[in-house]
Amino acid sequence: MEMDRISFLPKAILHDILGRLPDKDAARTSVLSKSWSETWFSFPILSACSENFFSLARTLPIEHPLWLSKLDIFIGYVGKRLRRLCDQGLAVKELKLNLQYRLDRMHVSHHVDQWIQMAAENGVEVLELHLAASGCMDKWYNLPLCVAEAKTLTKLVLIGGIRLDPAFLKHSLKFFSMRTLSLSCILFGGEGIMEHFISHCPLIEHLTLEHLTLNFELYTFRTVWVKSLSLHGLQKLKGVDVKGIQEVYIDAPNLEDLSYRALATDGSFKLNLDSCTNLRCLSLCHLMSPDKWLLELLYKTPFLESLMLHNCCSSERINISGPQLKFFTLSHFYDNLKEVNIDAPNLLSCDYMGIDKPVISFQRISDQLEVNAHMHINHRHISRLREFFQNIKPQKVLASLSLFIFEPLSITESLGILRISSSPPSIKCVELCVLWDNEAPYFPFMNWLLSSCFPESISFSLRSYFKMKAFIVYFYEMLMGSKKGKCDCCSRSFKCWWHGLKVVKVTYLGRTYENVEDLKAMLDALPEFDAEEFITFGLEL
Amino acid sequence: MELLCIRQWISGLLPTWLSAWCIKPVGGALVRQEPEYILLALMGSPLKKIMLCSSEKEIFSVEEQVMVQHSVIINNMIEDGSYNHEESKIPLDCVDSKTLKKVIDYCTHHTHHHNDNQEDLEAWDAQFLNVDSNGLYDLLMAANYLEIRNLLDLIYGTIKNMIKGKKIDEIRRIFNIKDHGFTPEEEEQNRKEYPHFY
């Protein structure tokens, strides 16, 4: 007779397990049995998301009794758990609150104040407060000053409609153990608060500052963004993520990770990283004309391993060099890029996303280099797709291709008669996300695609947005020979994919589908909402 | 192990006549060659074994490298020198023979096959965890005691799946919770307050 052993495993192990479950499932264990209930109430990680409590009542107005009763349940739940931990003399190790509704309308600000105070007085290590962004100036939630006294705090995350009052400036913040500080979309009630916070975190390792506003004029509606950031003397600083601050000066010789996004409106920026010679990962977004500055920076950071550029170049050419560079991602949606020159002898993967079809050339390559292209295709770019493949020098590096096609009808109409003059390049895999409507003909499209390249596998997105199920079935039947199509390869001396195709293997989530009925049944059984996975056809020629 | 320890150990084992041979010509001069490399060349890399003793007093001999790679506890014991290779065995009173054998199995496979592709490793892990629930919890306690992170993560994953997405009555069945210990009033209160759990 099997016994119930799991409920009596050591609490530390059970807490480990609870920490790995999604919040809902973890909360559920509290009603399993008396001993699980005790385990739950001694679980020092409290993560409460209002969505989980209000999901059913979302469409109702806030004054509706159902809403108010759900609110009471939410307040009761958080309060009860915190009080039980404090009564048992246990530390509240982590408090994570995600409240997607305006606190003032919910009349819960004083409850949140109380909860934060209980956590701050009981050894909180991780405090995360995520509120819905506030539209109006005077409806922000003021973070209680007791947070300044929480000396055990190692991670503080504040997102959304939170305001930091100038009263914090008078406090000496006891953030001696703080290692991660993340402030996003919050409001500073006065100048110098951000600097005050950062300067009180001597051991800080990861800093995130995103879209911060500074406005001390109560009754105007102007948004004044924080304009400058200066970080110095932070010896342990390893990672910085800054978005929306125009001037940034960082003096942190041990910095390894930097992610910077300029204010999208004009892209102008001033980023001084002269002393950050140990940089390993760099991600830049929305910078206007950074070309010369970027080249100089790459020269100063010889250990850079990963580089990501998003919408960073307004010229026709991008030059990248990096002796230790292993991963490079370029995403570019300006429609003017013509050339990408990469000199990175240790590069393992190069990812390109965009509308353009630039010529990508590598000066020195390693054997393991793989190029992955993710492209939006419309009818203007059809012929350029094949050119793009052929323009990658050397050609054998193109490994995978993801295509996003929103107007397949216009593509097939532009195809005309295909003239294939040489054997298409073979690549490892192709991913297709095509927004089919009912009129676009399937065959010319597939013929075009498979004449442009020989993929070893083709994957189709199963997201319901793309409506690809009928196409997938058609493709399957076509490959299995039941639907005949015409290809004009008879006079060719090289292999055509129709005649060369030997084996087709269809897999989804680990299962193989041998016949069309199984395939249709599986596709019909898919849930209505987005299935993130792809269904893969492995092709052997 | 520190290179220094290896050197001392090997130098201690080398007979003097062999030490005298540790000289080789380099660019016209005779240079003293480090003894450990000579011995390594003669013997192949040393497959040092350690001895683990289960709660049932059964002794298992296993490559030191294998256990040191996976178990933080054993690694610490050997690094701080509290374990003497010549004579002692590591007593593991919390782990019975059956479980210890499985743990050693896991560590050995993962050391020798760490270059295998992900799918094969996952398939092996799935097969490895195909045990009854008692065996699973014994493994969990052993992995926790020996601090074998990847085995712990693996078992946690399995237990997580027993709970995730399931209704209360189903979980009670899976865990064999015959008597939940709530009074009838408490049980009813729970069902009323959290109907979506059930």
CSV table of N, CA and C in Angstrom, one decimal, chain A residues 171-243:
chain,number,residue,atom,x,y,z
A,171,HIS,N,16.5,60.4,3.3
A,171,HIS,CA,16.8,59.2,4.0
A,171,HIS,C,18.1,58.6,3.5
A,172,SER,N,18.9,58.0,4.4
A,172,SER,CA,20.0,57.3,4.0
A,172,SER,C,19.5,55.9,3.7
A,173,LEU,N,19.5,55.5,2.4
A,173,LEU,CA,18.9,54.2,2.0
A,173,LEU,C,19.8,53.1,2.4
A,174,LYS,N,19.2,52.1,3.1
A,174,LYS,CA,20.0,51.0,3.6
A,174,LYS,C,20.1,49.9,2.6
A,175,PHE,N,20.6,50.2,1.4
A,175,PHE,CA,20.6,49.2,0.3
A,175,PHE,C,21.9,48.5,0.2
A,176,PHE,N,22.5,48.1,1.4
A,176,PHE,CA,23.8,47.6,1.4
A,176,PHE,C,23.9,46.3,0.6
A,177,SER,N,22.8,45.5,0.6
A,177,SER,CA,22.9,44.2,-0.1
A,177,SER,C,22.3,44.2,-1.5
A,178,MET,N,21.9,45.4,-1.9
A,178,MET,CA,21.1,45.4,-3.2
A,178,MET,C,22.0,45.0,-4.3
A,179,ARG,N,21.5,44.0,-5.1
A,179,ARG,CA,22.3,43.5,-6.2
A,179,ARG,C,21.6,43.8,-7.6
A,180,THR,N,20.3,43.9,-7.5
A,180,THR,CA,19.5,44.1,-8.7
A,180,THR,C,18.5,45.3,-8.5
A,181,LEU,N,18.6,46.3,-9.3
A,181,LEU,CA,17.6,47.4,-9.2
A,181,LEU,C,17.0,47.6,-10.5
A,182,SER,N,15.7,47.6,-10.6
A,182,SER,CA,15.0,47.8,-11.9
A,182,SER,C,13.9,48.8,-11.7
A,183,LEU,N,14.0,49.9,-12.4
A,183,LEU,CA,13.0,50.9,-12.4
A,183,LEU,C,12.4,51.1,-13.8
A,184,SER,N,11.2,50.9,-14.0
A,184,SER,CA,10.6,51.0,-15.4
A,184,SER,C,9.3,51.8,-15.3
A,185,CYS,N,9.2,52.9,-16.1
A,185,CYS,CA,8.0,53.6,-16.3
A,185,CYS,C,7.5,54.2,-15.0
A,186,ILE,N,8.5,54.6,-14.1
A,186,ILE,CA,8.0,55.2,-12.9
A,186,ILE,C,8.3,56.7,-12.9
A,187,LEU,N,7.8,57.4,-11.9
A,187,LEU,CA,7.9,58.8,-11.8
A,187,LEU,C,8.8,59.2,-10.7
A,188,PHE,N,9.7,60.1,-10.9
A,188,PHE,CA,10.5,60.7,-9.8
A,188,PHE,C,9.9,62.0,-9.4
A,189,GLY,N,9.6,62.2,-8.1
A,189,GLY,CA,9.0,63.4,-7.7
A,189,GLY,C,9.9,64.6,-7.6
A,190,GLY,N,11.2,64.4,-7.9
A,190,GLY,CA,12.1,65.5,-7.9
A,190,GLY,C,13.4,65.1,-8.5
A,191,GLU,N,14.3,66.1,-8.7
A,191,GLU,CA,15.6,65.8,-9.3
A,191,GLU,C,16.5,65.0,-8.3
A,192,GLY,N,17.4,64.3,-8.8
A,192,GLY,CA,18.4,63.6,-8.0
A,192,GLY,C,17.9,62.3,-7.3
A,193,ILE,N,16.7,62.0,-7.4
A,193,ILE,CA,16.2,60.8,-6.7
A,193,ILE,C,16.9,59.5,-7.3
A,194,MET,N,16.9,59.5,-8.6
A,194,MET,CA,17.5,58.3,-9.3
A,194,MET,C,18.9,58.1,-8.9
A,195,GLU,N,19.7,59.3,-8.9
A,195,GLU,CA,21.1,59.2,-8.5
A,195,GLU,C,21.3,58.8,-7.1
A,196,HIS,N,20.3,59.3,-6.2
A,196,HIS,CA,20.4,59.0,-4.8
A,196,HIS,C,20.2,57.5,-4.6
A,197,PHE,N,19.3,56.9,-5.3
A,197,PHE,CA,19.0,55.4,-5.2
A,197,PHE,C,20.3,54.7,-5.6
A,198,ILE,N,20.8,55.0,-6.8
A,198,ILE,CA,21.9,54.2,-7.3
A,198,ILE,C,23.2,54.4,-6.5
A,199,SER,N,23.4,55.6,-5.9
A,199,SER,CA,24.6,55.8,-5.2
A,199,SER,C,24.6,55.1,-3.8
A,200,HIS,N,23.4,54.7,-3.4
A,200,HIS,CA,23.3,53.9,-2.1
A,200,HIS,C,23.4,52.4,-2.3
A,201,CYS,N,23.7,52.0,-3.6
A,201,CYS,CA,23.8,50.5,-3.8
A,201,CYS,C,25.2,50.2,-4.2
A,202,PRO,N,26.1,50.1,-3.3
A,202,PRO,CA,27.5,49.9,-3.6
A,202,PRO,C,27.8,48.6,-4.3
A,203,LEU,N,27.0,47.6,-4.0
A,203,LEU,CA,27.3,46.3,-4.5
A,203,LEU,C,26.4,45.9,-5.7
A,204,ILE,N,25.8,47.0,-6.3
A,204,ILE,CA,24.9,46.7,-7.4
A,204,ILE,C,25.5,46.0,-8.6
A,205,GLU,N,24.8,45.0,-9.1
A,205,GLU,CA,25.3,44.2,-10.2
A,205,GLU,C,24.5,44.4,-11.5
A,206,HIS,N,23.2,44.5,-11.3
A,206,HIS,CA,22.4,44.7,-12.5
A,206,HIS,C,21.4,45.9,-12.3
A,207,LEU,N,21.5,46.7,-13.3
A,207,LEU,CA,20.7,47.9,-13.2
A,207,LEU,C,19.8,48.1,-14.4
A,208,THR,N,18.5,48.3,-14.2
A,208,THR,CA,17.6,48.5,-15.4
A,208,THR,C,16.9,49.8,-15.2
A,209,LEU,N,17.0,50.7,-16.1
A,209,LEU,CA,16.3,52.0,-16.0
A,209,LEU,C,15.6,52.2,-17.4
A,210,GLU,N,14.3,52.2,-17.3
A,210,GLU,CA,13.5,52.3,-18.6
A,210,GLU,C,12.5,53.4,-18.5
A,211,HIS,N,12.4,54.2,-19.4
A,211,HIS,CA,11.3,55.1,-19.6
A,211,HIS,C,10.9,55.8,-18.3
A,212,LEU,N,11.9,56.5,-17.7
A,212,LEU,CA,11.6,57.2,-16.4
A,212,LEU,C,11.2,58.6,-16.7
A,213,THR,N,10.2,59.0,-15.9
A,213,THR,CA,9.8,60.4,-16.1
A,213,THR,C,10.2,61.2,-14.8
A,214,LEU,N,10.4,62.5,-15.1
A,214,LEU,CA,10.8,63.4,-14.0
A,214,LEU,C,9.9,64.6,-14.1
A,215,ASN,N,9.0,64.7,-13.2
A,215,ASN,CA,8.1,65.9,-13.3
A,215,ASN,C,7.7,66.3,-12.0
A,216,PHE,N,8.0,67.5,-11.7
A,216,PHE,CA,7.6,68.0,-10.4
A,216,PHE,C,6.6,69.1,-10.5
A,217,GLU,N,6.0,69.2,-11.6
A,217,GLU,CA,4.9,70.2,-11.8
A,217,GLU,C,3.6,69.5,-11.7
A,218,LEU,N,2.9,69.6,-10.6
A,218,LEU,CA,1.7,68.8,-10.4
A,218,LEU,C,0.6,68.9,-11.4
A,219,TYR,N,0.3,70.1,-11.9
A,219,TYR,CA,-0.9,70.2,-12.7
A,219,TYR,C,-0.7,70.4,-14.1
A,220,THR,N,0.4,70.2,-14.7
A,220,THR,CA,0.5,70.2,-16.1
A,220,THR,C,0.6,68.7,-16.6
A,221,PHE,N,0.4,68.6,-17.9
A,221,PHE,CA,0.4,67.2,-18.4
A,221,PHE,C,1.6,66.9,-19.3
A,222,ARG,N,2.7,67.7,-19.1
A,222,ARG,CA,3.9,67.4,-19.9
A,222,ARG,C,4.6,66.2,-19.4
A,223,THR,N,5.1,65.4,-20.3
A,223,THR,CA,6.0,64.3,-19.9
A,223,THR,C,7.4,64.8,-20.0
A,224,VAL,N,8.1,64.8,-18.9
A,224,VAL,CA,9.5,65.1,-19.0
A,224,VAL,C,10.3,63.9,-18.7
A,225,TRP,N,11.0,63.4,-19.7
A,225,TRP,CA,11.8,62.2,-19.5
A,225,TRP,C,13.1,62.5,-18.8
A,226,VAL,N,13.6,61.6,-18.1
A,226,VAL,CA,14.9,61.7,-17.4
A,226,VAL,C,15.9,61.8,-18.6
A,227,LYS,N,16.8,62.8,-18.5
A,227,LYS,CA,17.6,63.0,-19.7
A,227,LYS,C,19.0,62.5,-19.6
A,228,SER,N,19.5,62.4,-18.4
A,228,SER,CA,20.9,61.9,-18.4
A,228,SER,C,21.1,60.9,-17.2
A,229,LEU,N,22.1,60.1,-17.4
A,229,LEU,CA,22.5,59.1,-16.4
A,229,LEU,C,24.0,59.0,-16.4
A,230,SER,N,24.5,59.0,-15.1
A,230,SER,CA,26.0,58.9,-15.0
A,230,SER,C,26.3,57.9,-13.9
A,231,LEU,N,27.0,56.8,-14.4
A,231,LEU,CA,27.3,55.8,-13.4
A,231,LEU,C,28.8,55.7,-13.2
A,232,HIS,N,29.2,55.9,-12.0
A,232,HIS,CA,30.7,55.7,-11.8
A,232,HIS,C,30.9,55.2,-10.4
A,233,GLY,N,32.1,54.5,-10.3
A,233,GLY,CA,32.4,54.0,-9.0
A,233,GLY,C,31.7,52.8,-8.6
A,234,LEU,N,31.0,52.1,-9.5
A,234,LEU,CA,30.3,50.9,-9.2
A,234,LEU,C,31.1,49.7,-9.7
A,235,GLN,N,31.9,49.2,-8.8
A,235,GLN,CA,32.9,48.2,-9.1
A,235,GLN,C,32.2,46.8,-9.5
A,236,LYS,N,31.1,46.6,-8.9
A,236,LYS,CA,30.5,45.2,-9.2
A,236,LYS,C,29.5,45.2,-10.3
A,237,LEU,N,29.3,46.4,-10.9
A,237,LEU,CA,28.3,46.5,-12.0
A,237,LEU,C,28.6,45.6,-13.1
A,238,LYS,N,27.6,44.7,-13.4
A,238,LYS,CA,27.9,43.7,-14.5
A,238,LYS,C,27.0,44.0,-15.7
A,239,GLY,N,25.7,44.4,-15.4
A,239,GLY,CA,24.8,44.5,-16.5
A,239,GLY,C,24.0,45.7,-16.4
A,240,VAL,N,23.8,46.4,-17.5
A,240,VAL,CA,23.0,47.7,-17.4
A,240,VAL,C,22.0,47.6,-18.6
A,241,ASP,N,20.8,48.0,-18.3
A,241,ASP,CA,19.8,48.1,-19.4
A,241,ASP,C,19.1,49.4,-19.3
A,242,VAL,N,19.3,50.2,-20.3
A,242,VAL,CA,18.8,51.6,-20.3
A,242,VAL,C,17.9,51.8,-21.5
A,243,LYS,N,16.7,52.4,-21.3
A,243,LYS,CA,15.9,52.7,-22.4
A,243,LYS,C,15.3,54.1,-22.2
